[in-house]
Short mmCIF file of C-alpha atoms in Angstrom, two decimals:
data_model
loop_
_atom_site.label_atom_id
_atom_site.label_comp_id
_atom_site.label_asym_id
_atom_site.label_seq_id
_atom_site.Cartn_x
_atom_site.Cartn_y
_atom_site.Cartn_z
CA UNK L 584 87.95 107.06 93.46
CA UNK L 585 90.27 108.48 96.62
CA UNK L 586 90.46 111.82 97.65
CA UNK L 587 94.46 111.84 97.04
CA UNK L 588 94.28 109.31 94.11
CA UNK L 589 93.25 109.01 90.34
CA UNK L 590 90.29 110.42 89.24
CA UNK L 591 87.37 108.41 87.52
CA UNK L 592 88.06 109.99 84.25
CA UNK L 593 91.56 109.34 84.64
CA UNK L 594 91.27 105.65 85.70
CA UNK L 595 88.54 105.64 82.36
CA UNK L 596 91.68 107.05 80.23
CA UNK L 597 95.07 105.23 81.33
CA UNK L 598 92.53 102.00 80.60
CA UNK L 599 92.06 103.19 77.13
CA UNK L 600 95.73 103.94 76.29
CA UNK L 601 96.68 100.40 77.51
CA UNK L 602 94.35 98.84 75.30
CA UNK L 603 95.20 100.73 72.58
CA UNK L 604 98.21 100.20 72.92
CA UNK L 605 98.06 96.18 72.72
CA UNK L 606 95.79 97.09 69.96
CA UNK L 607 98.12 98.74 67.80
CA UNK L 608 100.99 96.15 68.67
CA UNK L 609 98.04 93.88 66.55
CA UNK L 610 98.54 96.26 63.92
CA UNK L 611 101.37 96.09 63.38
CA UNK L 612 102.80 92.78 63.95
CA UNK L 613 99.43 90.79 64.16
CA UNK L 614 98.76 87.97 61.31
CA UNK L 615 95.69 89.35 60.01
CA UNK L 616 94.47 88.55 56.45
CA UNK L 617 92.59 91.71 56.95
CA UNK L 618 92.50 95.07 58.35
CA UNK L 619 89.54 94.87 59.12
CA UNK L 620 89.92 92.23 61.37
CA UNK L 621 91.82 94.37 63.85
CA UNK L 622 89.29 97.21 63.12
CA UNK L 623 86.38 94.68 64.71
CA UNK L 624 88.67 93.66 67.18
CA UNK L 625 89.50 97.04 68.04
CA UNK L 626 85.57 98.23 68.23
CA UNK L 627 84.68 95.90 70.44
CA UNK L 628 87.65 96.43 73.03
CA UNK L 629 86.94 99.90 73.06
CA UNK L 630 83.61 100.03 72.86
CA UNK L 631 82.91 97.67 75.64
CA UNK L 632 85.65 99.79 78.07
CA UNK L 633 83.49 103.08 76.91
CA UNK L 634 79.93 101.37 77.90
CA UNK L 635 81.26 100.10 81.42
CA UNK L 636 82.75 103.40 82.51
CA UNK L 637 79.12 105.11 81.57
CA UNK L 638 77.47 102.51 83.33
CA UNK L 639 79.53 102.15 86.26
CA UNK L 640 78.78 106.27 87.03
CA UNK L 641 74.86 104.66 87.93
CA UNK L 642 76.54 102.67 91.16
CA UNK L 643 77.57 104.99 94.09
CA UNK L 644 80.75 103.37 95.84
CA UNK L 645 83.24 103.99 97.77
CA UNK L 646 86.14 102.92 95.45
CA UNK L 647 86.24 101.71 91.81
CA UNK L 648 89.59 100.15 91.92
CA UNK L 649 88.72 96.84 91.40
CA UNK L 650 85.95 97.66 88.71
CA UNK L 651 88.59 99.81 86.36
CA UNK L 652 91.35 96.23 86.78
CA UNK L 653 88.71 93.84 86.17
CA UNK L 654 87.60 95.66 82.66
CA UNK L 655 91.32 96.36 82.09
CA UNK L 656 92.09 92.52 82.67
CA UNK L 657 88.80 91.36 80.91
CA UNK L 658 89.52 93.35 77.66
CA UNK L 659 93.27 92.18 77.91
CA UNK L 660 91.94 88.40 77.66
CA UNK L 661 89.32 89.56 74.95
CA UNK L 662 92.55 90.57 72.86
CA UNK L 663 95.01 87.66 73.88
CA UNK L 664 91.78 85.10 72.74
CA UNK L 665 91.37 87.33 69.23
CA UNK L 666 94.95 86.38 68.60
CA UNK L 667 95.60 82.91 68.98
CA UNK L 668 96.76 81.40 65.41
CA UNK L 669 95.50 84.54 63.55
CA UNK L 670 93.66 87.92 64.13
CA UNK L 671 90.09 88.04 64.44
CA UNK L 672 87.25 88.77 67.25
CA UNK L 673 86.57 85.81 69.38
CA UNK L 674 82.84 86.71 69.41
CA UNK L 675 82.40 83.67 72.08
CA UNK L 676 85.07 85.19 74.59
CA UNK L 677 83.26 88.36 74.12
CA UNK L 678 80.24 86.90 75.39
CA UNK L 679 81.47 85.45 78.79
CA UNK L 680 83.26 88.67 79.49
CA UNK L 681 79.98 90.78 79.25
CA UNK L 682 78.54 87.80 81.25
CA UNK L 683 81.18 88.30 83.92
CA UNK L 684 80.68 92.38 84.49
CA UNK L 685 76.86 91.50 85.17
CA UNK L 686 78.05 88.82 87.05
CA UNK L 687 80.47 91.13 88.95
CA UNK L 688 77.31 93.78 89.31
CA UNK L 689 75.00 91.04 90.49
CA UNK L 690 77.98 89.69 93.04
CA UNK L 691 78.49 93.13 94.30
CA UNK L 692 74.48 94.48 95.31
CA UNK L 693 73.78 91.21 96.80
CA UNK L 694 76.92 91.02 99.11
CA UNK L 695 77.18 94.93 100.24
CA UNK L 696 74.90 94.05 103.37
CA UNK L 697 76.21 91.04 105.65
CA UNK L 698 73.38 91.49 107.61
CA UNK L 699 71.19 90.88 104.66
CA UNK L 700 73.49 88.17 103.27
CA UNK L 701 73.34 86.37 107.09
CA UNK L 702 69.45 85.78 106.85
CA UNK L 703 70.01 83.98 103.55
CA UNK L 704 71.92 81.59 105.15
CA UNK L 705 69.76 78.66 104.56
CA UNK L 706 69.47 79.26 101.10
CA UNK L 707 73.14 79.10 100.65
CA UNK L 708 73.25 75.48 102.01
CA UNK L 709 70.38 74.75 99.74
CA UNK L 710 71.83 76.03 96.94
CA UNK L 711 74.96 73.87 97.39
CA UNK L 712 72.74 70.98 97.80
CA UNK L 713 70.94 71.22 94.97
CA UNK L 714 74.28 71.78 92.72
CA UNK L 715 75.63 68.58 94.03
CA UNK L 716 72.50 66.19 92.94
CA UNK L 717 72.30 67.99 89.64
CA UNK L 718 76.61 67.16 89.10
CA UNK L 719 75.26 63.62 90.27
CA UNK L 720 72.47 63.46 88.24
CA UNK L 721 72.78 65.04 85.08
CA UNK L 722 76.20 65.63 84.34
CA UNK L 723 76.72 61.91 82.14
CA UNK L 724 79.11 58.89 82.94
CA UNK L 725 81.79 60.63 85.55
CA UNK L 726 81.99 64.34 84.20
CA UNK L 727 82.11 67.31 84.89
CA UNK L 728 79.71 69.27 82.21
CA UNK L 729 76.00 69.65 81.81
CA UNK L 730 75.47 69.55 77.81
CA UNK L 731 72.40 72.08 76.88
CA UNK L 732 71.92 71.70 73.53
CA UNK L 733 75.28 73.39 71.84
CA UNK L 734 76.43 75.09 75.48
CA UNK L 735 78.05 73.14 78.00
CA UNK L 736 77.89 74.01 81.67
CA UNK L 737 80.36 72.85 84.88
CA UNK L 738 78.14 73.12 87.76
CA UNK L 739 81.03 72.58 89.95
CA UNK L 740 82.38 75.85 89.16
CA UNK L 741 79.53 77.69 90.96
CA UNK L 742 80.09 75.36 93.99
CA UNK L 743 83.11 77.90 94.18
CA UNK L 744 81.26 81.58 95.64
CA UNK L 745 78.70 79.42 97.53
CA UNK L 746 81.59 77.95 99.26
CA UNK L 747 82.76 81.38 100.05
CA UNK L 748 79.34 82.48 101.60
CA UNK L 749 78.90 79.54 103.35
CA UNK L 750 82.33 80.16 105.45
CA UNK L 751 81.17 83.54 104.97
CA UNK L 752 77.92 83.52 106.73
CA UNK L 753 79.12 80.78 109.61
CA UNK L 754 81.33 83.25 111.75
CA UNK L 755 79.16 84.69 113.72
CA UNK L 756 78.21 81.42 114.98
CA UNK L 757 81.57 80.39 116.78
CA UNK L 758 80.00 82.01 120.11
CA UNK L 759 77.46 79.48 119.83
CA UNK L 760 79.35 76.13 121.30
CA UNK L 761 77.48 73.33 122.11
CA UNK L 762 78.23 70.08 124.28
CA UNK L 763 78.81 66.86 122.72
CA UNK L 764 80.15 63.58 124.61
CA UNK L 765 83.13 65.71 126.08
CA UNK L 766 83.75 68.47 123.23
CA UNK L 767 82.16 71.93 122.75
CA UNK L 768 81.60 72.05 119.37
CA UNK L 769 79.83 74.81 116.51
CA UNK L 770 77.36 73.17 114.41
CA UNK L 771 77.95 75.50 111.61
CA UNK L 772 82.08 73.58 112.15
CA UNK L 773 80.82 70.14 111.42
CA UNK L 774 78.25 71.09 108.65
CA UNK L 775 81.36 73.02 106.12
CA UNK L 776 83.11 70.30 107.35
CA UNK L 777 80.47 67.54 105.61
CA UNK L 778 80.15 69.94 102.36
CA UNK L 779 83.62 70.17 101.98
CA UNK L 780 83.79 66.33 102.26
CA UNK L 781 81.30 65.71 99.80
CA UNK L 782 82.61 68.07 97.27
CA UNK L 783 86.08 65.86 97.70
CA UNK L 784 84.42 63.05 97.10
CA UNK L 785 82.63 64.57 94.14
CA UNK L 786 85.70 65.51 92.62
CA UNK L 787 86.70 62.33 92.94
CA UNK L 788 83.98 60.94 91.08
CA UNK L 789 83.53 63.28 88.52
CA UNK L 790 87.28 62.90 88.04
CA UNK L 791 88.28 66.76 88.30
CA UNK L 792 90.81 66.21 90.73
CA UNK L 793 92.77 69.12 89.64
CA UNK L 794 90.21 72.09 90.80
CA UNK L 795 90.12 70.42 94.20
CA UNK L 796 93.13 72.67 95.52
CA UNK L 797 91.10 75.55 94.97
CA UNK L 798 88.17 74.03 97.37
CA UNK L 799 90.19 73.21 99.88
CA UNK L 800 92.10 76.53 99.56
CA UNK L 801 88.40 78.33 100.13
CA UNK L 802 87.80 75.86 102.91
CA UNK L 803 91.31 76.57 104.92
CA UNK L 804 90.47 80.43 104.51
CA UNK L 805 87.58 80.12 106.16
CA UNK L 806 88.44 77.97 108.97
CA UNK L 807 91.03 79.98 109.67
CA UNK L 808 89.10 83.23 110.20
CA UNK L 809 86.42 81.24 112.31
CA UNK L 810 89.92 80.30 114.79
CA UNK L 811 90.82 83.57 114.34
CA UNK L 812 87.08 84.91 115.47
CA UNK L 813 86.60 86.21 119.36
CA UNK L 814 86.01 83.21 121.65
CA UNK L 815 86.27 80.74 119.35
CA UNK L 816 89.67 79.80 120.02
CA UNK L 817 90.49 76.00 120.11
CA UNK L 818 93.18 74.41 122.07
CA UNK L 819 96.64 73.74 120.76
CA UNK L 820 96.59 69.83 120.61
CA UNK L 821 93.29 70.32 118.62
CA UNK L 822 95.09 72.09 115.76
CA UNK L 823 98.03 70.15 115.56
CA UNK L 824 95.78 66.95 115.66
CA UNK L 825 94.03 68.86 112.88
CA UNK L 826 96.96 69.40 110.84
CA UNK L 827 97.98 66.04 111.39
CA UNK L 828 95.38 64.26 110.27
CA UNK L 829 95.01 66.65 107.64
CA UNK L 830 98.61 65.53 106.54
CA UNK L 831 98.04 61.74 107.03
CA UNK L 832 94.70 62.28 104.08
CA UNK L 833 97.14 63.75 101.76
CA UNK L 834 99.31 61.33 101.91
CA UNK L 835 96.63 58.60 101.57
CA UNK L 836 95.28 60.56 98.72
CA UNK L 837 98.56 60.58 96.93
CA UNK L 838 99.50 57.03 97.83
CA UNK L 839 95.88 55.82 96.37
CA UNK L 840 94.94 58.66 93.66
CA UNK L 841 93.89 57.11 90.18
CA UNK L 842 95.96 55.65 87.79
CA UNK L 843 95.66 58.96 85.34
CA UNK L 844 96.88 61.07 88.67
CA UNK L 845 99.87 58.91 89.78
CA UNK L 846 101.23 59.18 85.93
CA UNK L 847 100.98 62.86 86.13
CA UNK L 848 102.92 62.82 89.34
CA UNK L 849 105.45 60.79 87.97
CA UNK L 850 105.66 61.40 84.51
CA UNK L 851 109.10 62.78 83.06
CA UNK L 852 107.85 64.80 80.21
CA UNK L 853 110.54 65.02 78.05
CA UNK L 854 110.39 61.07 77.86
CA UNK L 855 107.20 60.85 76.69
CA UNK L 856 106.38 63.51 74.49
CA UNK L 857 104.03 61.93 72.85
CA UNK L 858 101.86 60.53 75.54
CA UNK L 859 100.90 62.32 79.09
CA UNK L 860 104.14 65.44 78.58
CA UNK L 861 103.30 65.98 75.10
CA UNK L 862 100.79 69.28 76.45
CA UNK L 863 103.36 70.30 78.54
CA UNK L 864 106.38 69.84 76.33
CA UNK L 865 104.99 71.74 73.65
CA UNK L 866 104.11 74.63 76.51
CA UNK L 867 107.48 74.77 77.58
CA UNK L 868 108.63 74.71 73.86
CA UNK L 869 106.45 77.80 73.29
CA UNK L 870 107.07 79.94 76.11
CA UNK L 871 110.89 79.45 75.19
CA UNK L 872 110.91 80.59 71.75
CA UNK L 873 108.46 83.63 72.83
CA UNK L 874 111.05 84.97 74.75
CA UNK L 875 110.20 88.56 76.23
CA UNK L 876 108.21 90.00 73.76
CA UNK L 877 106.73 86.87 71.82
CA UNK L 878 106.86 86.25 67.84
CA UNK L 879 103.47 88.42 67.24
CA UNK L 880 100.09 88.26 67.91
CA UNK L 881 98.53 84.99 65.82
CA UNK L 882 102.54 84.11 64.58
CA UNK L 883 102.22 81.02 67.31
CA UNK L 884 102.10 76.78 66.64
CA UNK L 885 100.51 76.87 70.30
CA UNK L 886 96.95 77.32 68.47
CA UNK L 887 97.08 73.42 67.44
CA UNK L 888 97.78 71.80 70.72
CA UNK L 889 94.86 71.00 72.82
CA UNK L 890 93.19 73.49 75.64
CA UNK L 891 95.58 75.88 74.22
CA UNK L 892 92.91 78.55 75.11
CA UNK L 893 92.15 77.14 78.34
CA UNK L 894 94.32 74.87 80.55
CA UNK L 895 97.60 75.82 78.28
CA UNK L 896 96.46 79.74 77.84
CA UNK L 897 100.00 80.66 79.85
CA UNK L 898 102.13 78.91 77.52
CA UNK L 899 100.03 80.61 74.42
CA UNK L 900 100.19 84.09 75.52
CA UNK L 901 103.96 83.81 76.57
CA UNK L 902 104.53 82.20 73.04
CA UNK L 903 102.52 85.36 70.85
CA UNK L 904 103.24 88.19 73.50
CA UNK L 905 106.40 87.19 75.15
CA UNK L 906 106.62 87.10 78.86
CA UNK L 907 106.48 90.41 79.55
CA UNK L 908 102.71 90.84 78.73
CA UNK L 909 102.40 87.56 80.53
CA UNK L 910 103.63 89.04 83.34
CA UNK L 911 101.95 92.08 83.45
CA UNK L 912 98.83 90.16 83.13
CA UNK L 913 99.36 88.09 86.37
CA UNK L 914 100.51 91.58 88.28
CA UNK L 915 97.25 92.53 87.18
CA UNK L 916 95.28 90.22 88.69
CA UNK L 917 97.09 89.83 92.48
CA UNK L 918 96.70 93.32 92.31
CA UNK L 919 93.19 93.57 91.75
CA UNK L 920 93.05 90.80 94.79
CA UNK L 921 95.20 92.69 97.06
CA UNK L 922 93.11 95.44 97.14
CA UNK L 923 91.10 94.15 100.38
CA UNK L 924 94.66 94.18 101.91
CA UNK L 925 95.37 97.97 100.70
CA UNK L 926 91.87 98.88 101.69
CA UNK L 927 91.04 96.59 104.83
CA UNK L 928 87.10 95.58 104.60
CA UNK L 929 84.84 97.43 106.76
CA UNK L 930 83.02 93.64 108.80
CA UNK L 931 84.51 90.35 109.56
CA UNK L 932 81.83 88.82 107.12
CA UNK L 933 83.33 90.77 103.97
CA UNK L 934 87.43 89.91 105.32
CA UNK L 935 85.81 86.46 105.45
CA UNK L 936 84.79 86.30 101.91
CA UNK L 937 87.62 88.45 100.64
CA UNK L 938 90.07 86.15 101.76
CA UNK L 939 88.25 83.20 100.43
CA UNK L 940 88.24 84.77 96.91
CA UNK L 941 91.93 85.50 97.58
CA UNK L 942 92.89 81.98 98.19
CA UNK L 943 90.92 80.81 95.61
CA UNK L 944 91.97 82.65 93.15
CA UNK L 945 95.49 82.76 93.58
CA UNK L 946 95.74 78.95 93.72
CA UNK L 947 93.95 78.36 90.63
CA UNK L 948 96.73 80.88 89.21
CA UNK L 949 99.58 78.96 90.27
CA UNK L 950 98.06 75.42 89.44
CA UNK L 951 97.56 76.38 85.60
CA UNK L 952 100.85 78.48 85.32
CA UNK L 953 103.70 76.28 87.34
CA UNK L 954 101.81 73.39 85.46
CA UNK L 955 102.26 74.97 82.02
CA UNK L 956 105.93 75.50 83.23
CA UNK L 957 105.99 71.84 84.32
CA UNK L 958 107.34 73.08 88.03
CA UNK L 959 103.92 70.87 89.41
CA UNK L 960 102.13 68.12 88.22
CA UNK L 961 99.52 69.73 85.07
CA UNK L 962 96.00 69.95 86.65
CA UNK L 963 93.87 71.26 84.06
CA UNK L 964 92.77 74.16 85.37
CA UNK L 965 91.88 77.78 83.71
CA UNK L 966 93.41 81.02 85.33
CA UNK L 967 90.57 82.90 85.98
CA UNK L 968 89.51 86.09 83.64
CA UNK L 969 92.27 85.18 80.88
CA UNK L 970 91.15 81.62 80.11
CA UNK L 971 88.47 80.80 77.78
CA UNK L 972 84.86 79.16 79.47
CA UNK L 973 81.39 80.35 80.28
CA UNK L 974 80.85 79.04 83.75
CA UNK L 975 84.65 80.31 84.67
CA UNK L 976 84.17 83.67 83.74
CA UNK L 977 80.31 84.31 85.00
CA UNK L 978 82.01 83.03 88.46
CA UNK L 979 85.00 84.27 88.16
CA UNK L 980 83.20 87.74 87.76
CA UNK L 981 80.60 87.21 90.61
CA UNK L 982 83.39 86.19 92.89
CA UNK L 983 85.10 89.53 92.21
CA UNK L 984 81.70 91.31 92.86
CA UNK L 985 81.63 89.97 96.33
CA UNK L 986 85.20 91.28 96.36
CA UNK L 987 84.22 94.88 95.65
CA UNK L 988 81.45 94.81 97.86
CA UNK L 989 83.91 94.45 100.71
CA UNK L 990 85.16 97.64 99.52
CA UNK L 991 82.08 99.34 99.48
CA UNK L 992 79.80 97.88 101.84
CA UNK L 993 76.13 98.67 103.30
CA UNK L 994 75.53 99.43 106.83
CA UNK L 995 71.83 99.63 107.53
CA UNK L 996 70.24 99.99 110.80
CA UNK L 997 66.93 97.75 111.74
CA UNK L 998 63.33 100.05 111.96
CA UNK L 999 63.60 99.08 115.69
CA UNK L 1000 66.78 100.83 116.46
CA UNK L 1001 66.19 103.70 114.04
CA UNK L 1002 62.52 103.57 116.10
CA UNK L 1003 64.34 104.18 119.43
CA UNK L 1004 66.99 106.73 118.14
CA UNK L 1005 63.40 109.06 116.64
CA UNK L 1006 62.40 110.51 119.88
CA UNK L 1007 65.80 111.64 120.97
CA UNK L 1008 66.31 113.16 117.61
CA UNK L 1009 62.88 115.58 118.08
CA UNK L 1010 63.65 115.80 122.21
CA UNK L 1011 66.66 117.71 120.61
CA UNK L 1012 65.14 119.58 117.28
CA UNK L 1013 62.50 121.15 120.18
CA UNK L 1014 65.56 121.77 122.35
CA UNK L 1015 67.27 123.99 119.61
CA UNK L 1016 63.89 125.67 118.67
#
């Protein structure tokens, strides 16, 4: 990995104890009817952390940091998902998490070049296009899922990395200003500023209100960085007038947000526990009698209340595993995403997209868990790796491939350059003969 730091086998082992260790804490204070429940369970854990370290010696990067905490975090959520009101292998969980490494693989080759990535451009706003009329289209009355047969899909969760490359991609052209009426304006500006729009409004309509934090969180990220970009620097009275009105639409959206939002606002839980707190009270109830080191792995009640594998996943694991292993779990995951901050990405493009995933990420954290804890209003949102859902993990996974390909990206030069730089390099080879 680094010269001064852990070596791959290492990495491979202390990855292995940890989840041996959670495994043997199933063991031995698990509900199991069988042992050989926590044998499967064990088998697969294992096995899948033994296949991804031989696989991951076939791609040369620079660092594997991020690839040895997303296996570790995966295989943590594979065990947490096994446990839930008794021990044995959620085969479906299993699934999305080998879904998400080639997700993460796929994320990582395709993002390594920015030069590459930059000529795709177009199909990147194409791709977001065509997501939003099949949401429209063929998603049913309102929602927010795709039915295929017996697998669902939520389009609007791969809305998410395009998002990223499209504030990705758009940097480079805040040098390009253009005059309208008596502004200078970047076309690329007003065009994330329409998508981002639309996907409000879609949200809106396909009443998902709750994951549009993390859209706008991707959206701030990369307006900031375009600001932040060389001589594309705005006045002063056109930020604040930008925060300001950005103010005045949250307060319009609060002031006229559905009926289903405002009670959610305004609901005191612990008043009606059997109408919109009843989720949260029994979260809160949970987490409180799990205490530090929870009443066992499958010993919860959390495994009858509702999303208790998705949305309410923070209130089951603190209720089986205490919050100790909750904790660790979270550490886990803002440290695999301050990585990019320990090891600063090598072009604008990948701090770009690194701090998109960032933001993204780290608000959809704090939306499920401080809504589990009833500090915020409860959104209905997964945390990302931990939760249970196909089109989370696959990309939650791709998202952290365009992480590590910040890490470790590709430089190449075009055959014009390396054209020019060939006769200088025999001038000299004759020169030394």
């Amino acid at each position: 990995m680094y010269k001064n730091g852990l070596t791959y086998f290492s990495s491979s082992f202390l990855v292995l104890i940890a989840h041996a260790a959670m495994l043997l804490n199933v063991f031995v204070n698990g509900n199991y009817d069988s042992t050989n429940d926590v044998f499967i369970l064990a088998g697969a854990v294992l096995g899948l952390d033994l296949i991804y370290f031989i696989a991951m010696l076939f791609f040369k990067q620079m660092s594997y940091t991020i690839d040895f905490l997303l296996i570790f975090i995966l295989n943590m959520s594979l065990i947490f998902q096994s446990c839930f009101g008794g021990v044995q292998l959620s085969f479906k969980h299993l699934l999305t998490c080998i879904a998400a490494l080639v997700a993460c693989r796929l994320g990582h080759l395709l993002c390594r070049n920015h030069r590459w990535i930059q000529q795709q451009k177009k199909y990147i706003y194409i791709a977001i296009g065509i997501l939003i009329l099949c949401i429209l289209l063929f998603t049913g009355s309102r929602g927010i899922w795709i039915d295929i047969g017996s697998f669902s899909i939520q389009p609007s969760e791969f809305l998410k990395p395009l998002l990223v490359l499209a504030c990705g991609t758009s940097v480079m052209e805040q040098q390009r200003k253009h005059k309208i009426l008596c502004f200078n304006v970047v076309y690329e500006n007003l065009i994330l500023f329409g998508i981002i729009a639309v996907i409000c409004v879609l949200q809106w309509w396909c009443r998902d209100l709750g994951s549009l934090p993390t859209f706008v969180a991707i959206y701030v990220c990369g307006l900031f960085f375009r600001l932040c970009y060389p001589k594309a620097k705005l006045s002063k009275k056109t930020i604040i007038a930008g925060v300001a009105a950005l103010l005045v639409v949250a307060a319009l959206a609060i002031k006229f947000a559905p009926s289903y939002v405002q009670a959610r606002l305004f609901v005191d839980i612990w008043n009606d526990k059997s109408g919109d707190g009843w989720q949260q009270c029994q979260g809160l109830i949970a987490i409180a009698e799990g205490g530090w080191f929870g009443k066992g792995p499958g010993q919860g009640f959390m495994c009858d209340v509702f999303a208790h594998e998705s949305d309410m996943v923070f209130a089951s694991i603190c209720e089986e595993w205490g919050m100790l292993y909750a904790l660790m779990m979270i550490f886990a995951i803002l440290l695999m995403l301050a990585i990019p901050l320990i090891n600063p990405p090598r072009s604008y493009f990948h701090a770009t997209v690194a701090a998109g995933i960032c933001a993204a990420f780290t608000v959809q954290m704090a939306l499920n868990i401080f809504g589990s804890c009833n500090l915020i209003p409860f959104t209905g949102v997964t945390i990302p790796f931990i939760s249970q859902g196909g089109s989370s993990m696959a990309t939650s996974g791709f998202m952290i491939g365009m992480l590590s390909a910040a890490q470790s990206p590709v430089f190449k030069r075009s055959k014009k350059q390396n054209n020019k730089k060939a006769p200088a390099r025999a001038w000299k080879k004759e020169a030394r003969i």
